[in-house]
């Protein structure tokens, strides 16, 4: 039996929460369940609008999908969300330049399907420790992968928030897709960078290992991120697939 818990928090520095979170343990269209985290960007309320529009568009698109393959279903949903966010920004001057990250996932008993654009992340946490499944679409991540910057330097770099790919930024969108075999006791963590900029992967793992249940684990992650500065909105989805 799948167990999930989600929380989103404004943090300590922002005046508006531009994150948007969606969870459904029940089937959505052809998918057995659906989980989405989005982190909007843009002036005034544009980021708030972008993240919500992207997620609601994806949910609607998936609900009506006639496709069966999870990768195809998720890719088409992201593409529709991209068109909606981009189109809305072009029609309204106050929304110009808005965009959003998206990480979306669905799982059956054995397989996890993941789509992502931007630097919101999905991790697997279990007997193997903590493992980031998604790849950040960010300037510092590109520098790390090219050998121009170390991982710890990247985590503290002043330009770490510059993303290289976002829903709504261009007419066409390139979505990364991952299919992962789940192991017994695996827990899935989806989150925005308001968590990962405040806590290292190892700190996240220690919180998840130490807290008693899924609710306490999620709430403790948010509490610790705020304790460490809370410089951005913080959103977390935890999923126990129930294998």
mmCIF file of C-alpha atoms in Angstrom:
data_model
loop_
_atom_site.group_PDB
_atom_site.id
_atom_site.type_symbol
_atom_site.label_atom_id
_atom_site.label_comp_id
_atom_site.label_asym_id
_atom_site.label_seq_id
_atom_site.Cartn_x
_atom_site.Cartn_y
_atom_site.Cartn_z
ATOM 1 C CA UNK A 1 0.000 0.000 0.000
ATOM 2 C CA UNK A 2 1.578 3.253 -1.143
ATOM 3 C CA UNK A 3 2.060 5.978 1.485
ATOM 4 C CA UNK A 4 2.724 9.629 0.663
ATOM 5 C CA UNK A 5 3.017 12.960 2.402
ATOM 6 C CA UNK A 6 3.672 16.400 0.945
ATOM 7 C CA UNK A 7 4.407 19.811 2.382
ATOM 8 C CA UNK A 8 5.225 23.223 0.949
ATOM 9 C CA UNK A 9 6.575 26.127 2.992
ATOM 10 C CA UNK A 10 7.281 29.760 2.125
ATOM 11 C CA UNK A 11 10.658 29.725 3.943
ATOM 12 C CA UNK A 12 12.091 32.656 5.876
ATOM 13 C CA UNK A 13 13.097 35.131 3.165
ATOM 14 C CA UNK A 14 10.446 35.108 0.424
ATOM 15 C CA UNK A 15 7.179 37.056 0.438
ATOM 16 C CA UNK A 16 5.420 34.596 -1.873
ATOM 17 C CA UNK A 17 5.469 30.826 -2.277
ATOM 18 C CA UNK A 18 6.146 30.158 -5.966
ATOM 19 C CA UNK A 19 6.335 26.365 -5.507
ATOM 20 C CA UNK A 20 3.384 24.154 -6.426
ATOM 21 C CA UNK A 21 2.906 20.532 -5.403
ATOM 22 C CA UNK A 22 0.470 17.872 -6.630
ATOM 23 C CA UNK A 23 -0.046 14.342 -5.298
ATOM 24 C CA UNK A 24 -2.481 11.581 -6.201
ATOM 25 C CA UNK A 25 -2.166 8.073 -4.809
ATOM 26 C CA UNK A 26 -5.102 7.116 -7.052
ATOM 27 C CA UNK A 27 -4.731 6.561 -10.825
ATOM 28 C CA UNK A 28 -4.581 9.616 -13.083
ATOM 29 C CA UNK A 29 -5.414 8.665 -16.657
ATOM 30 C CA UNK A 30 -3.201 5.687 -17.585
ATOM 31 C CA UNK A 31 -0.780 6.256 -14.689
ATOM 32 C CA UNK A 32 -1.249 4.320 -11.412
ATOM 33 C CA UNK A 33 -0.510 7.485 -9.385
ATOM 34 C CA UNK A 34 1.034 10.901 -9.990
ATOM 35 C CA UNK A 35 3.340 13.249 -8.098
ATOM 36 C CA UNK A 36 4.589 16.642 -9.329
ATOM 37 C CA UNK A 37 6.785 19.383 -7.837
ATOM 38 C CA UNK A 38 7.241 22.727 -9.622
ATOM 39 C CA UNK A 39 9.299 25.785 -8.681
ATOM 40 C CA UNK A 40 8.171 28.910 -10.523
ATOM 41 C CA UNK A 41 10.252 31.898 -11.517
ATOM 42 C CA UNK A 42 9.278 35.388 -12.619
ATOM 43 C CA UNK A 43 8.565 38.804 -11.164
ATOM 44 C CA UNK A 44 5.649 39.658 -8.867
ATOM 45 C CA UNK A 45 3.189 36.725 -9.096
ATOM 46 C CA UNK A 46 4.438 35.370 -12.431
ATOM 47 C CA UNK A 47 6.402 32.496 -10.885
ATOM 48 C CA UNK A 48 3.454 31.552 -8.708
ATOM 49 C CA UNK A 49 1.229 31.533 -11.795
ATOM 50 C CA UNK A 50 3.728 29.559 -13.911
ATOM 51 C CA UNK A 51 4.164 26.685 -11.467
ATOM 52 C CA UNK A 52 0.431 26.272 -10.862
ATOM 53 C CA UNK A 53 -0.415 26.532 -14.569
ATOM 54 C CA UNK A 54 2.227 23.956 -15.503
ATOM 55 C CA UNK A 55 1.069 21.435 -12.909
ATOM 56 C CA UNK A 56 -2.654 21.804 -13.532
ATOM 57 C CA UNK A 57 -2.055 21.538 -17.287
ATOM 58 C CA UNK A 58 -0.028 18.362 -16.815
ATOM 59 C CA UNK A 59 -2.673 16.762 -14.595
ATOM 60 C CA UNK A 60 -5.399 17.565 -17.126
ATOM 61 C CA UNK A 61 -3.315 16.285 -20.050
ATOM 62 C CA UNK A 62 -2.460 13.030 -18.254
ATOM 63 C CA UNK A 63 -6.074 12.533 -17.166
ATOM 64 C CA UNK A 64 -7.161 12.610 -20.812
ATOM 65 C CA UNK A 65 -4.210 10.721 -22.299
ATOM 66 C CA UNK A 66 -4.858 7.696 -24.507
ATOM 67 C CA UNK A 67 -1.201 6.680 -24.381
ATOM 68 C CA UNK A 68 -0.029 3.758 -22.237
ATOM 69 C CA UNK A 69 3.738 4.182 -21.975
ATOM 70 C CA UNK A 70 4.612 6.313 -18.897
ATOM 71 C CA UNK A 71 7.487 8.068 -20.674
ATOM 72 C CA UNK A 72 5.240 9.124 -23.551
ATOM 73 C CA UNK A 73 2.471 10.201 -21.174
ATOM 74 C CA UNK A 74 4.805 12.347 -19.059
ATOM 75 C CA UNK A 75 6.674 13.832 -22.034
ATOM 76 C CA UNK A 76 3.439 14.894 -23.742
ATOM 77 C CA UNK A 77 2.200 16.435 -20.492
ATOM 78 C CA UNK A 78 5.390 18.479 -20.059
ATOM 79 C CA UNK A 79 5.207 19.625 -23.689
ATOM 80 C CA UNK A 80 1.602 20.772 -23.217
ATOM 81 C CA UNK A 81 2.557 22.591 -20.007
ATOM 82 C CA UNK A 82 5.439 24.288 -21.827
ATOM 83 C CA UNK A 83 3.096 25.514 -24.562
ATOM 84 C CA UNK A 84 0.587 26.819 -22.016
ATOM 85 C CA UNK A 85 3.158 28.674 -19.889
ATOM 86 C CA UNK A 86 4.961 30.109 -22.912
ATOM 87 C CA UNK A 87 1.677 31.136 -24.556
ATOM 88 C CA UNK A 88 0.364 32.810 -21.405
ATOM 89 C CA UNK A 89 3.602 34.774 -20.983
ATOM 90 C CA UNK A 90 3.390 36.039 -24.559
ATOM 91 C CA UNK A 91 -0.183 37.286 -24.067
ATOM 92 C CA UNK A 92 0.338 39.181 -20.806
ATOM 93 C CA UNK A 93 3.219 41.689 -20.355
ATOM 94 C CA UNK A 94 3.225 41.216 -16.578
ATOM 95 C CA UNK A 95 3.950 37.493 -17.085
ATOM 96 C CA UNK A 96 6.803 37.987 -19.550
ATOM 97 C CA UNK A 97 9.818 35.795 -18.804
ATOM 98 C CA UNK A 98 8.017 33.465 -16.415
ATOM 99 C CA UNK A 99 8.869 29.783 -16.270
ATOM 100 C CA UNK A 100 9.029 26.856 -13.901
ATOM 101 C CA UNK A 101 10.950 23.734 -13.064
ATOM 102 C CA UNK A 102 9.025 20.458 -13.098
ATOM 103 C CA UNK A 103 9.789 17.034 -11.697
ATOM 104 C CA UNK A 104 7.022 14.460 -12.145
ATOM 105 C CA UNK A 105 6.869 10.808 -11.141
ATOM 106 C CA UNK A 106 4.641 7.751 -11.136
ATOM 107 C CA UNK A 107 5.401 4.307 -9.767
ATOM 108 C CA UNK A 108 4.032 0.801 -9.710
ATOM 109 C CA UNK A 109 5.314 -1.860 -7.329
ATOM 110 C CA UNK A 110 8.599 -2.313 -9.177
ATOM 111 C CA UNK A 111 9.269 0.615 -11.491
ATOM 112 C CA UNK A 112 9.573 4.362 -10.984
ATOM 113 C CA UNK A 113 9.037 6.643 -14.000
ATOM 114 C CA UNK A 114 10.408 10.182 -13.713
ATOM 115 C CA UNK A 115 10.412 13.274 -15.951
ATOM 116 C CA UNK A 116 12.266 16.480 -15.120
ATOM 117 C CA UNK A 117 13.087 19.936 -16.419
ATOM 118 C CA UNK A 118 15.138 22.357 -14.314
ATOM 119 C CA UNK A 119 16.756 21.830 -10.918
ATOM 120 C CA UNK A 120 13.983 20.425 -8.750
ATOM 121 C CA UNK A 121 15.067 16.919 -7.819
ATOM 122 C CA UNK A 122 14.012 13.334 -7.225
ATOM 123 C CA UNK A 123 16.044 11.063 -4.947
ATOM 124 C CA UNK A 124 15.860 7.416 -3.967
ATOM 125 C CA UNK A 125 16.744 6.760 -0.347
ATOM 126 C CA UNK A 126 17.197 3.209 0.946
ATOM 127 C CA UNK A 127 19.721 0.522 1.771
ATOM 128 C CA UNK A 128 22.051 2.004 -0.856
ATOM 129 C CA UNK A 129 22.048 5.383 0.911
ATOM 130 C CA UNK A 130 20.777 8.459 -0.937
ATOM 131 C CA UNK A 131 20.944 8.672 -4.715
ATOM 132 C CA UNK A 132 19.879 11.592 -6.895
ATOM 133 C CA UNK A 133 18.012 10.219 -9.919
ATOM 134 C CA UNK A 134 17.377 13.459 -11.790
ATOM 135 C CA UNK A 135 20.081 15.650 -13.260
ATOM 136 C CA UNK A 136 19.948 19.389 -12.551
ATOM 137 C CA UNK A 137 19.634 21.595 -15.617
ATOM 138 C CA UNK A 138 21.755 24.360 -14.152
ATOM 139 C CA UNK A 139 24.897 26.306 -14.958
ATOM 140 C CA UNK A 140 26.810 24.968 -11.960
ATOM 141 C CA UNK A 141 25.853 21.363 -12.760
ATOM 142 C CA UNK A 142 27.181 21.825 -16.293
ATOM 143 C CA UNK A 143 30.413 23.182 -14.793
ATOM 144 C CA UNK A 144 30.726 20.196 -12.446
ATOM 145 C CA UNK A 145 30.153 17.704 -15.244
ATOM 146 C CA UNK A 146 32.739 19.412 -17.466
ATOM 147 C CA UNK A 147 35.302 19.331 -14.641
ATOM 148 C CA UNK A 148 35.354 23.106 -14.189
ATOM 149 C CA UNK A 149 34.002 23.078 -10.638
ATOM 150 C CA UNK A 150 33.912 20.734 -7.652
ATOM 151 C CA UNK A 151 30.638 19.464 -6.192
ATOM 152 C CA UNK A 152 31.049 21.325 -2.879
ATOM 153 C CA UNK A 153 32.027 24.563 -4.654
ATOM 154 C CA UNK A 154 28.922 24.221 -6.830
ATOM 155 C CA UNK A 155 26.690 23.826 -3.783
ATOM 156 C CA UNK A 156 27.867 27.158 -2.388
ATOM 157 C CA UNK A 157 28.360 29.059 -5.656
ATOM 158 C CA UNK A 158 26.534 32.435 -5.921
ATOM 159 C CA UNK A 159 25.223 31.464 -9.390
ATOM 160 C CA UNK A 160 23.833 28.069 -8.352
ATOM 161 C CA UNK A 161 20.257 29.248 -8.987
ATOM 162 C CA UNK A 162 20.852 29.881 -12.708
ATOM 163 C CA UNK A 163 18.973 27.137 -14.549
ATOM 164 C CA UNK A 164 19.600 26.236 -18.180
ATOM 165 C CA UNK A 165 16.228 24.665 -18.925
ATOM 166 C CA UNK A 166 12.725 25.577 -17.761
ATOM 167 C CA UNK A 167 9.107 24.951 -18.715
ATOM 168 C CA UNK A 168 7.906 28.055 -20.567
ATOM 169 C CA UNK A 169 11.348 29.429 -21.441
ATOM 170 C CA UNK A 170 11.442 28.315 -25.105
ATOM 171 C CA UNK A 171 8.966 27.262 -27.772
ATOM 172 C CA UNK A 172 10.191 23.678 -27.589
ATOM 173 C CA UNK A 173 11.182 21.764 -24.467
ATOM 174 C CA UNK A 174 13.647 18.950 -23.872
ATOM 175 C CA UNK A 175 12.558 16.693 -21.020
ATOM 176 C CA UNK A 176 14.825 14.191 -19.270
ATOM 177 C CA UNK A 177 13.230 10.837 -18.504
ATOM 178 C CA UNK A 178 14.352 8.119 -16.095
ATOM 179 C CA UNK A 179 13.019 4.622 -15.472
ATOM 180 C CA UNK A 180 14.324 3.083 -12.239
ATOM 181 C CA UNK A 181 13.846 -0.356 -10.694
ATOM 182 C CA UNK A 182 12.645 0.016 -7.115
ATOM 183 C CA UNK A 183 14.156 -2.038 -4.301
ATOM 184 C CA UNK A 184 12.421 -3.076 -1.103
ATOM 185 C CA UNK A 185 12.532 -0.283 1.522
ATOM 186 C CA UNK A 186 13.226 2.446 -1.068
ATOM 187 C CA UNK A 187 11.743 5.837 -0.260
ATOM 188 C CA UNK A 188 11.222 8.463 -2.964
ATOM 189 C CA UNK A 189 11.950 12.126 -2.199
ATOM 190 C CA UNK A 190 10.895 14.899 -4.575
ATOM 191 C CA UNK A 191 11.832 18.477 -3.687
ATOM 192 C CA UNK A 192 12.630 22.000 -4.808
ATOM 193 C CA UNK A 193 16.035 23.621 -4.388
ATOM 194 C CA UNK A 194 14.784 25.397 -1.286
ATOM 195 C CA UNK A 195 15.561 22.106 0.436
ATOM 196 C CA UNK A 196 18.731 21.040 -1.367
ATOM 197 C CA UNK A 197 20.390 24.463 -1.105
ATOM 198 C CA UNK A 198 19.917 24.366 2.662
ATOM 199 C CA UNK A 199 20.735 20.700 3.366
ATOM 200 C CA UNK A 200 23.394 18.431 1.871
ATOM 201 C CA UNK A 201 22.408 15.004 0.551
ATOM 202 C CA UNK A 202 23.940 13.387 3.621
ATOM 203 C CA UNK A 203 22.009 15.691 5.968
ATOM 204 C CA UNK A 204 18.803 14.777 4.112
ATOM 205 C CA UNK A 205 19.588 11.064 4.474
ATOM 206 C CA UNK A 206 20.223 11.440 8.201
ATOM 207 C CA UNK A 207 16.874 13.199 8.723
ATOM 208 C CA UNK A 208 15.033 10.489 6.787
ATOM 209 C CA UNK A 209 16.804 7.727 8.722
ATOM 210 C CA UNK A 210 16.175 9.382 12.074
ATOM 211 C CA UNK A 211 12.534 10.461 11.972
ATOM 212 C CA UNK A 212 9.800 7.993 12.949
ATOM 213 C CA UNK A 213 7.240 8.162 10.149
ATOM 214 C CA UNK A 214 6.681 9.743 6.740
ATOM 215 C CA UNK A 215 4.957 12.847 8.162
ATOM 216 C CA UNK A 216 7.682 13.499 10.708
ATOM 217 C CA UNK A 217 10.367 12.956 8.063
ATOM 218 C CA UNK A 218 8.888 15.564 5.686
ATOM 219 C CA UNK A 219 8.195 18.116 8.402
ATOM 220 C CA UNK A 220 11.674 17.694 9.859
ATOM 221 C CA UNK A 221 13.263 18.310 6.439
ATOM 222 C CA UNK A 222 11.372 21.606 6.166
ATOM 223 C CA UNK A 223 12.208 22.562 9.738
ATOM 224 C CA UNK A 224 15.909 21.914 9.190
ATOM 225 C CA UNK A 225 15.953 23.849 5.898
ATOM 226 C CA UNK A 226 14.426 26.852 7.661
ATOM 227 C CA UNK A 227 16.807 26.433 10.582
ATOM 228 C CA UNK A 228 19.722 26.607 8.127
ATOM 229 C CA UNK A 229 18.489 29.870 6.630
ATOM 230 C CA UNK A 230 15.258 29.174 4.727
ATOM 231 C CA UNK A 231 16.387 31.356 1.833
ATOM 232 C CA UNK A 232 13.790 30.002 -0.601
ATOM 233 C CA UNK A 233 10.424 28.270 -0.688
ATOM 234 C CA UNK A 234 10.710 24.632 0.427
ATOM 235 C CA UNK A 235 8.596 21.838 -1.030
ATOM 236 C CA UNK A 236 8.835 18.123 -0.296
ATOM 237 C CA UNK A 237 6.969 15.008 -1.415
ATOM 238 C CA UNK A 238 7.848 11.704 0.267
ATOM 239 C CA UNK A 239 6.622 8.422 -1.193
ATOM 240 C CA UNK A 240 6.840 4.938 0.289
ATOM 241 C CA UNK A 241 5.898 2.636 -2.611
ATOM 242 C CA UNK A 242 4.816 -0.129 -0.219
ATOM 243 C CA UNK A 243 6.544 -3.043 -1.881
#
